[in-house]
Amino acid sequence: MAAARGEFSSRFGFLMAASGSAVGLGNIWGFPTQAASNGGAAFLFTYLILAFALAYPALMAELIIGRHARANAVTALQAISPSKNGKLFGLVVGFVGITTVSFILSFYAIVSGWMIAFFIDPMARLVGADSVSAWLTNDAVLRNGFFVVVFMMLTVWIISAGVKDGIEKWASRLMPSLILILFLLIIYVLTLPGAMEGLKAYLLPDFSRVFDPDLLVSAMGQAFFSLSLGVGTMLIYGSYIPKHENLPVVGGLVAVLDIGIAVMAGMLILPAMYVALANGVPIFDDGGGLIAGPRLIVSVLPALFNSMGFVGIFVALAFFALMTIASLTSSISMLEVPVAYSVEHHGIGRKTSAIVLGALITIISLVIVFNFDSLFDLVVSYTTEISQPLLGLAFCLFGGWIWNRNEILEEIKQGSPDAESGLFWKVWPFYIKFICPVAILIVYFQ
Ligand code: PHE
């Protein structure tokens, strides 16, 4: 079985896949507005510290466990637990992770479907298909259901092709395109009237807000979701990293890419919002805060693009291409979690697993689409606010308390022989044992 497992063929491939998982809707609709509303550069600074002090150690726990066990989350967590109870705990955590990530994908696919619809819309307008354009941009059950299916088919198609020919190949194409589009959009938007106000709102530091406990808590939640932690995604990607790779370094690069792209997204989103404001589009909600989340993406920004005239069509095309890419490189990493389990644990073929599990998740998505008002927020908050932090905590317990310390060191040493005397090994074990679990508990009880 070991020989049949996939593996990333290069460091670049892994970096694109893992940062593709990390960079998603969260980076674009969550981070920038959160930063702007909470102290600008002062928030960025706090976020950076939190991400490196708390989220990075948790990311490393997943990568190390995955690469060591060379297996899906359920098998891996059982393999590193010496005791019977530990193995049982591993089984439970692995399963809850698989279930959670499947539900995350079920709501993610809905929003990602909107991104595809809004990506096709500018093309429809270019050819003058106004009724198609209206269908694409009006919120309706039929449209939502249709694009959930399209998006899930894309995800299943990439995952069916495997680690190297699916995940790595597509992430290596899509992520550089994402970065390029982001750069071009930033440059363009910064030339428009109002943009500098947005940049100021984003970056001017206001230190009075940053020690607010609520803020620290939500920044940490954001960091965990953004790095795809707790649900076995990074564990399974870690299991495809070759043994000669230096794990602390590649993990660090993933964190830098994720945070870097979130910060850059802010240089696009905030200026764009203030340009919209200058064009008469409302950007604040009833509470006086900046509009964030889906409403920002499907109403504020499209209103801005519409107010730009002909160029607006191309700006919209580029922006929704960016969003679709960000979604797809995240969704494939989500589907890989249950698929890897089904392939390795039940010996079912990859293609069959991807199709069957993808279909099941699509059905859940469609149930949410049909009962949007009652289910959508519920699924989002159960998975991301309750399940994900608890799973993050469980991973810290595995890395800090359950798994044997010498084995961990041996695993890290495979790709960095001097690891024992390095900074990472001086700090990480302590963090994962004490600091991370306590911090997560605090966040959880908030
Ligand atoms: N990190 C992704 C984002 O920011 C979301 C995600 C969560 C991906 C969990 C995989 C697993 O949008």
Coordinates of C-alpha atoms and ligand atoms in Angstrom, one line a residue:
M1 CA 0.0 0.0 0.0
A2 CA 2.8 2.4 0.9
A3 CA 4.2 2.3 -2.6
A4 CA 0.8 3.3 -4.1
R5 CA 0.6 6.5 -2.0
G6 CA 1.0 9.8 -3.7
E7 CA 3.8 12.3 -3.0
F8 CA 4.5 15.9 -3.9
S9 CA 7.2 15.9 -6.5
S10 CA 8.8 19.2 -5.5
R11 CA 9.0 21.7 -2.7
F12 CA 7.3 24.2 -4.9
G13 CA 4.4 21.8 -5.6
F14 CA 3.9 21.2 -1.9
L15 CA 4.1 25.0 -1.1
M16 CA 1.5 25.8 -3.8
A17 CA -0.8 23.0 -2.6
A18 CA -0.6 23.9 1.0
S19 CA -0.8 27.6 0.6
G20 CA -3.6 27.0 -1.9
S21 CA -5.5 25.2 0.9
A22 CA -4.7 28.0 3.3
V23 CA -5.5 30.9 1.0
G24 CA -9.2 30.9 0.5
L25 CA -12.4 32.9 1.0
G26 CA -11.3 33.6 4.6
N27 CA -8.3 35.6 3.5
I28 CA -10.3 37.8 1.2
W29 CA -13.6 38.5 2.9
G30 CA -12.5 38.0 6.5
F31 CA -9.1 39.3 7.1
P32 CA -9.0 42.7 5.4
T33 CA -12.2 44.1 6.9
Q34 CA -11.3 42.6 10.3
A35 CA -8.0 44.4 10.1
A36 CA -9.4 47.7 9.0
S37 CA -12.1 47.7 11.7
N38 CA -9.7 46.8 14.4
G39 CA -6.7 49.0 14.5
G40 CA -5.2 48.6 11.0
A41 CA -1.5 48.1 11.1
A42 CA -1.7 47.5 14.8
F43 CA -4.0 44.6 14.1
L44 CA -1.7 43.3 11.4
F45 CA 1.1 43.3 13.9
T46 CA -0.9 41.4 16.6
Y47 CA -2.2 39.0 14.0
L48 CA 1.3 38.2 12.9
I49 CA 2.4 37.5 16.4
L50 CA -0.6 35.3 17.1
A51 CA -0.3 33.4 13.8
F52 CA 3.4 32.6 14.4
A53 CA 3.1 32.0 18.1
L54 CA 0.0 29.9 18.0
A55 CA -1.2 28.8 14.6
Y56 CA 2.2 27.9 13.2
P57 CA 3.0 25.4 16.0
A58 CA -0.4 23.8 15.5
L59 CA 0.3 23.6 11.7
M60 CA 3.6 21.9 12.5
A61 CA 1.9 19.3 14.7
E62 CA -0.3 18.3 11.8
L63 CA 2.5 18.3 9.2
I64 CA 4.9 16.2 11.5
I65 CA 2.2 13.7 12.4
G66 CA 1.1 13.3 8.8
R67 CA 4.6 12.9 7.4
H68 CA 5.6 10.4 10.1
A69 CA 2.6 8.2 9.7
R70 CA 2.3 8.6 5.9
A71 CA -1.4 8.1 6.3
N72 CA -4.8 9.7 6.6
A73 CA -5.9 11.3 9.9
V74 CA -7.6 8.3 11.4
T75 CA -4.8 5.9 10.7
A76 CA -2.1 8.5 11.6
L77 CA -3.5 9.5 15.0
Q78 CA -4.0 5.8 16.0
A79 CA -0.4 5.0 14.8
I80 CA 1.2 7.6 17.0
S81 CA -0.8 6.8 20.1
P82 CA 1.0 4.2 22.3
S83 CA -1.9 3.3 24.6
K84 CA -5.3 1.7 23.8
N85 CA -7.2 4.8 25.0
G86 CA -4.9 7.0 22.9
K87 CA -5.8 5.0 19.9
L88 CA -9.5 5.3 20.6
F89 CA -9.1 9.0 21.0
G90 CA -7.2 9.1 17.7
L91 CA -10.1 7.3 16.0
V92 CA -12.6 9.7 17.4
V93 CA -10.6 12.8 16.5
G94 CA -9.9 11.5 13.0
F95 CA -13.5 10.9 12.4
V96 CA -14.7 14.1 13.8
G97 CA -12.1 15.8 11.6
I98 CA -13.4 14.1 8.5
T99 CA -17.0 14.9 9.3
T100 CA -16.2 18.5 10.1
V101 CA -14.2 19.1 6.9
S102 CA -17.0 17.6 4.9
F103 CA -19.5 20.0 6.3
I104 CA -17.1 22.9 5.9
L105 CA -16.9 21.9 2.2
S106 CA -20.7 21.7 2.0
F107 CA -21.1 25.4 2.8
Y108 CA -17.9 26.4 1.1
A109 CA -19.1 24.9 -2.1
I110 CA -22.2 27.2 -2.0
V111 CA -20.2 30.4 -1.8
S112 CA -17.7 29.1 -4.3
G113 CA -20.6 28.4 -6.7
W114 CA -21.5 32.1 -6.4
M115 CA -17.9 33.0 -7.4
I116 CA -18.2 30.9 -10.6
A117 CA -21.5 32.5 -11.4
F118 CA -20.1 36.0 -10.9
F119 CA -17.0 35.0 -12.9
I120 CA -19.2 34.0 -15.9
D121 CA -21.4 37.1 -15.6
P122 CA -18.9 39.6 -17.2
M123 CA -18.6 37.3 -20.2
A124 CA -22.3 37.1 -20.6
R125 CA -22.5 40.9 -20.4
L126 CA -19.7 41.2 -23.0
V127 CA -21.7 39.3 -25.5
G128 CA -24.9 41.1 -24.6
A129 CA -26.7 38.2 -23.0
D130 CA -28.5 40.3 -20.5
S131 CA -31.0 37.7 -19.3
V132 CA -28.2 35.2 -18.7
S133 CA -26.4 37.9 -16.7
A134 CA -29.5 38.6 -14.6
W135 CA -29.9 34.9 -13.9
L136 CA -26.3 34.6 -12.9
T137 CA -26.3 37.5 -10.5
N138 CA -29.7 37.1 -8.8
D139 CA -29.8 35.1 -5.7
A140 CA -32.0 32.1 -6.4
V141 CA -32.2 28.5 -5.3
L142 CA -31.9 27.1 -8.9
R143 CA -28.8 29.2 -9.6
N144 CA -27.2 28.3 -6.3
G145 CA -27.9 24.6 -6.7
F146 CA -26.6 24.5 -10.2
F147 CA -23.3 26.1 -9.4
V148 CA -22.8 24.0 -6.3
V149 CA -22.9 21.0 -8.6
V150 CA -20.5 22.6 -11.1
F151 CA -18.1 23.6 -8.4
M152 CA -18.2 20.1 -6.8
M153 CA -17.6 18.5 -10.2
L154 CA -14.5 20.5 -10.6
T155 CA -13.3 19.6 -7.2
V156 CA -14.0 15.9 -7.7
W157 CA -12.3 15.9 -11.1
I158 CA -9.0 17.3 -9.7
I159 CA -9.0 15.0 -6.7
S160 CA -9.7 11.9 -8.9
A161 CA -6.4 12.6 -10.7
G162 CA -4.4 12.1 -7.5
V163 CA -1.8 14.0 -5.5
K164 CA 0.8 14.7 -8.2
D165 CA -1.4 14.9 -11.3
G166 CA -4.4 16.5 -9.6
I167 CA -3.6 18.5 -6.5
E168 CA 0.0 19.5 -7.2
K169 CA -0.5 20.1 -10.9
W170 CA -3.5 22.4 -10.5
A171 CA -2.2 24.2 -7.4
S172 CA 1.0 24.9 -9.2
R173 CA -0.9 26.4 -12.1
L174 CA -3.6 28.2 -10.1
M175 CA -1.7 29.8 -7.2
P176 CA 0.9 31.7 -9.3
S177 CA -2.1 33.0 -11.4
L178 CA -3.8 34.0 -8.2
I179 CA -0.8 36.0 -7.0
L180 CA -0.5 37.7 -10.4
I181 CA -4.1 38.7 -10.7
L182 CA -4.0 40.0 -7.1
F183 CA -1.0 42.2 -8.0
L184 CA -2.6 43.6 -11.1
L185 CA -5.8 44.3 -9.4
I186 CA -4.1 46.1 -6.5
I187 CA -2.1 48.3 -8.9
Y188 CA -5.2 49.2 -10.9
V189 CA -7.4 49.9 -7.9
L190 CA -4.8 52.1 -6.2
T191 CA -5.0 54.5 -9.1
L192 CA -8.7 55.2 -8.6
P193 CA -10.1 58.1 -6.6
G194 CA -10.8 57.2 -3.0
A195 CA -8.3 54.3 -2.9
M196 CA -5.8 56.1 -0.7
E197 CA -8.6 56.6 1.9
G198 CA -9.0 52.9 1.9
L199 CA -5.3 52.3 2.3
K200 CA -5.3 54.6 5.2
A201 CA -8.2 52.9 6.9
Y202 CA -6.4 49.6 6.4
L203 CA -3.0 50.5 7.5
L204 CA -3.0 53.5 9.9
P205 CA -2.2 51.9 13.2
D206 CA -4.5 52.4 16.1
F207 CA -3.1 50.7 19.1
S208 CA -6.0 51.3 21.4
R209 CA -7.9 48.3 20.0
V210 CA -5.3 45.6 19.8
F211 CA -5.4 44.5 23.5
D212 CA -9.1 44.1 23.5
P213 CA -9.6 40.4 24.5
D214 CA -12.5 39.9 22.0
L215 CA -10.3 41.0 19.2
L216 CA -7.4 38.7 20.2
V217 CA -9.9 35.8 20.3
S218 CA -11.4 36.5 16.9
A219 CA -7.9 37.1 15.4
M220 CA -6.9 33.7 16.6
G221 CA -10.0 32.0 15.2
Q222 CA -9.3 33.7 11.9
A223 CA -5.7 32.4 12.0
F224 CA -6.8 28.8 12.6
F225 CA -9.4 28.8 9.9
S226 CA -7.1 30.5 7.5
L227 CA -4.3 27.9 8.0
S228 CA -6.9 25.1 7.5
L229 CA -6.1 23.7 10.9
G230 CA -7.7 21.0 13.0
V231 CA -9.5 19.0 10.4
G232 CA -6.7 16.8 9.0
T233 CA -6.1 18.8 5.8
M234 CA -2.6 19.8 6.7
L235 CA -2.0 16.4 8.1
I236 CA -2.9 14.7 4.9
Y237 CA -0.8 17.2 2.8
G238 CA 2.0 16.6 5.3
S239 CA 1.8 12.9 4.6
Y240 CA 2.7 13.6 1.0
I241 CA 5.8 15.5 1.8
P242 CA 9.0 13.6 0.9
K243 CA 11.2 12.6 3.9
H244 CA 14.1 14.8 2.8
E245 CA 12.2 18.0 3.2
N246 CA 12.9 20.3 6.2
L247 CA 9.5 20.5 7.8
P248 CA 9.9 23.5 10.1
V249 CA 11.1 25.5 7.0
V250 CA 8.3 24.4 4.6
G251 CA 5.7 24.9 7.3
G252 CA 7.0 28.3 8.0
L253 CA 6.9 29.2 4.3
V254 CA 3.2 28.1 4.1
A255 CA 2.4 30.3 7.1
V256 CA 4.3 33.3 5.5
L257 CA 2.5 32.8 2.1
D258 CA -0.9 32.6 3.8
I259 CA -0.4 35.6 5.9
G260 CA 1.3 37.5 3.1
I261 CA -1.5 36.9 0.7
A262 CA -4.1 37.9 3.4
V263 CA -2.2 41.2 3.9
M264 CA -2.0 41.8 0.2
A265 CA -5.7 41.0 -0.2
G266 CA -6.3 43.9 2.2
M267 CA -4.4 46.3 -0.1
L268 CA -7.0 45.4 -2.7
I269 CA -10.2 45.1 -0.7
L270 CA -10.0 48.2 1.4
P271 CA -9.0 50.6 -1.3
A272 CA -11.7 49.0 -3.5
M273 CA -14.3 49.5 -0.8
Y274 CA -13.4 53.2 -0.4
V275 CA -13.5 53.6 -4.2
A276 CA -16.9 52.2 -4.0
L277 CA -17.8 54.6 -1.3
A278 CA -16.6 57.5 -3.5
N279 CA -18.9 56.1 -6.2
G280 CA -21.9 56.2 -3.9
V281 CA -22.0 52.5 -2.9
P282 CA -22.7 52.0 0.8
I283 CA -19.8 50.0 2.5
F284 CA -20.9 50.2 6.2
D285 CA -23.5 48.0 7.8
D286 CA -26.2 49.1 10.2
G287 CA -23.8 48.8 13.2
G288 CA -21.3 51.2 11.5
G289 CA -18.8 48.5 10.8
L290 CA -17.4 47.6 7.3
I291 CA -19.5 45.1 5.4
A292 CA -17.7 41.8 5.4
G293 CA -18.3 38.2 4.4
P294 CA -20.4 37.1 1.5
R295 CA -22.3 40.5 1.3
L296 CA -19.0 42.2 0.6
I297 CA -18.2 39.9 -2.3
V298 CA -21.6 39.5 -3.9
S299 CA -23.1 43.0 -3.4
V300 CA -20.5 45.7 -2.5
L301 CA -17.8 44.8 -4.9
P302 CA -20.1 44.0 -7.9
A303 CA -21.8 47.4 -7.3
L304 CA -18.3 48.9 -7.6
F305 CA -17.5 47.1 -10.8
N306 CA -20.8 48.1 -12.3
S307 CA -20.1 51.8 -11.5
M308 CA -16.8 51.5 -13.4
G309 CA -18.4 51.2 -16.9
F310 CA -16.7 49.1 -19.6
V311 CA -13.4 48.4 -17.7
G312 CA -15.5 47.3 -14.8
I313 CA -16.4 44.2 -16.8
F314 CA -12.7 43.1 -17.0
V315 CA -12.0 44.1 -13.4
A316 CA -15.0 41.9 -12.3
L317 CA -13.7 39.0 -14.5
A318 CA -10.2 39.2 -12.9
F319 CA -11.6 39.5 -9.4
F320 CA -14.0 36.6 -9.6
A321 CA -11.3 34.5 -11.3
L322 CA -9.2 35.2 -8.3
M323 CA -12.0 34.2 -6.0
T324 CA -12.8 31.0 -7.9
I325 CA -9.1 30.0 -7.8
A326 CA -8.9 30.7 -4.1
S327 CA -12.0 28.6 -3.5
L328 CA -10.9 25.7 -5.6
T329 CA -7.4 25.2 -4.2
S330 CA -9.0 25.1 -0.8
S331 CA -11.9 22.8 -1.7
I332 CA -9.6 20.2 -3.2
S333 CA -7.7 20.1 0.1
M334 CA -11.0 19.5 2.0
L335 CA -12.2 16.7 -0.2
E336 CA -8.8 15.0 0.0
V337 CA -9.4 14.3 3.7
P338 CA -12.3 11.9 3.4
V339 CA -11.0 10.5 0.1
A340 CA -7.6 9.6 1.5
Y341 CA -9.3 7.8 4.3
S342 CA -11.6 5.9 2.0
V343 CA -8.7 4.9 -0.2
E344 CA -6.4 3.9 2.5
H345 CA -8.7 2.5 5.1
H346 CA -11.3 0.8 2.9
G347 CA -9.2 0.0 -0.2
I348 CA -11.7 1.8 -2.4
G349 CA -10.3 3.3 -5.6
R350 CA -9.4 7.0 -5.6
K351 CA -11.8 7.8 -8.4
T352 CA -14.7 6.0 -7.0
S353 CA -14.0 7.5 -3.5
A354 CA -13.8 11.0 -5.0
I355 CA -17.1 10.6 -6.9
V356 CA -19.1 9.0 -4.1
L357 CA -17.9 11.3 -1.3
G358 CA -18.1 14.3 -3.6
A359 CA -21.7 13.4 -4.4
L360 CA -22.6 12.9 -0.8
I361 CA -21.2 16.3 0.1
T362 CA -23.0 17.9 -2.9
I363 CA -26.2 16.5 -1.5
I364 CA -25.6 18.1 1.9
S365 CA -24.8 21.3 0.1
L366 CA -28.1 21.1 -1.8
V367 CA -30.0 20.5 1.4
I368 CA -28.4 23.7 2.7
V369 CA -29.2 25.6 -0.5
F370 CA -32.9 24.6 -0.2
N371 CA -33.0 25.6 3.5
F372 CA -30.5 28.4 3.3
D373 CA -31.9 30.7 6.0
S374 CA -32.2 28.1 8.6
L375 CA -29.1 26.0 7.9
F376 CA -26.3 28.0 6.4
D377 CA -25.2 30.0 9.4
L378 CA -25.8 27.0 11.6
V379 CA -23.4 24.8 9.7
V380 CA -20.8 27.6 9.5
S381 CA -20.8 28.2 13.2
Y382 CA -20.9 24.5 14.3
T383 CA -18.0 23.6 12.1
T384 CA -15.8 26.7 12.4
E385 CA -16.6 28.0 15.8
I386 CA -17.2 24.8 17.8
S387 CA -15.7 21.8 16.0
Q388 CA -12.5 23.3 14.5
P389 CA -11.1 24.8 17.7
L390 CA -11.8 21.6 19.7
L391 CA -10.0 19.6 17.0
G392 CA -7.1 22.0 17.0
L393 CA -6.9 21.4 20.8
A394 CA -6.9 17.7 20.2
F395 CA -4.0 17.9 17.7
C396 CA -2.0 19.9 20.3
L397 CA -2.6 17.1 22.8
F398 CA -1.4 14.5 20.3
G399 CA 1.7 16.6 19.5
G400 CA 2.4 17.6 23.1
W401 CA 1.3 14.8 25.3
I402 CA 0.3 11.6 23.5
W403 CA 3.0 11.1 20.9
N404 CA 6.5 10.1 22.1
R405 CA 8.9 13.1 22.0
N406 CA 11.8 11.1 20.7
E407 CA 9.8 9.9 17.7
I408 CA 8.8 13.5 16.9
L409 CA 12.4 14.6 17.0
E410 CA 13.5 11.6 14.8
E411 CA 10.8 12.6 12.3
I412 CA 11.9 16.3 12.1
K413 CA 15.5 15.2 11.9
Q414 CA 14.9 13.3 8.6
G415 CA 14.9 16.5 6.6
S416 CA 17.0 18.6 9.0
P417 CA 19.7 16.6 10.8
D418 CA 20.7 19.4 13.1
A419 CA 17.1 20.0 14.2
E420 CA 17.9 19.1 17.9
S421 CA 20.0 22.1 18.4
G422 CA 17.9 24.5 16.3
L423 CA 15.5 27.2 17.5
F424 CA 12.4 25.2 16.5
W425 CA 13.1 22.3 18.8
K426 CA 13.9 24.6 21.6
V427 CA 10.5 26.4 21.5
W428 CA 8.0 24.2 19.7
P429 CA 7.6 21.3 22.2
F430 CA 6.8 23.7 25.0
Y431 CA 4.4 25.6 22.8
I432 CA 2.5 22.6 21.7
K433 CA 2.3 21.2 25.2
F434 CA 1.3 24.2 27.2
I435 CA 0.7 27.5 25.3
C436 CA -1.4 26.3 22.4
P437 CA -3.9 24.2 24.4
V438 CA -4.4 26.9 26.9
A439 CA -4.8 29.6 24.2
I440 CA -7.3 27.5 22.3
L441 CA -9.3 26.8 25.5
I442 CA -9.5 30.5 26.2
V443 CA -10.7 31.2 22.7
Y444 CA -13.2 28.4 22.9
F445 CA -14.8 29.6 26.1
Q446 CA -15.1 33.1 24.7
Ligands
PHE1 N1 -8.1 28.0 4.8 C1 -9.3 28.1 4.0 C2 -9.7 29.6 3.8 O1 -9.1 30.5 4.4 C3 -10.5 27.3 4.6 C4 -10.2 25.9 4.9 C5 -10.6 25.4 6.2 C6 -9.6 25.0 4.1 C7 -10.3 24.1 6.6 C8 -9.3 23.7 4.4 C9 -9.7 23.2 5.7 O2 -10.7 29.9 3.2

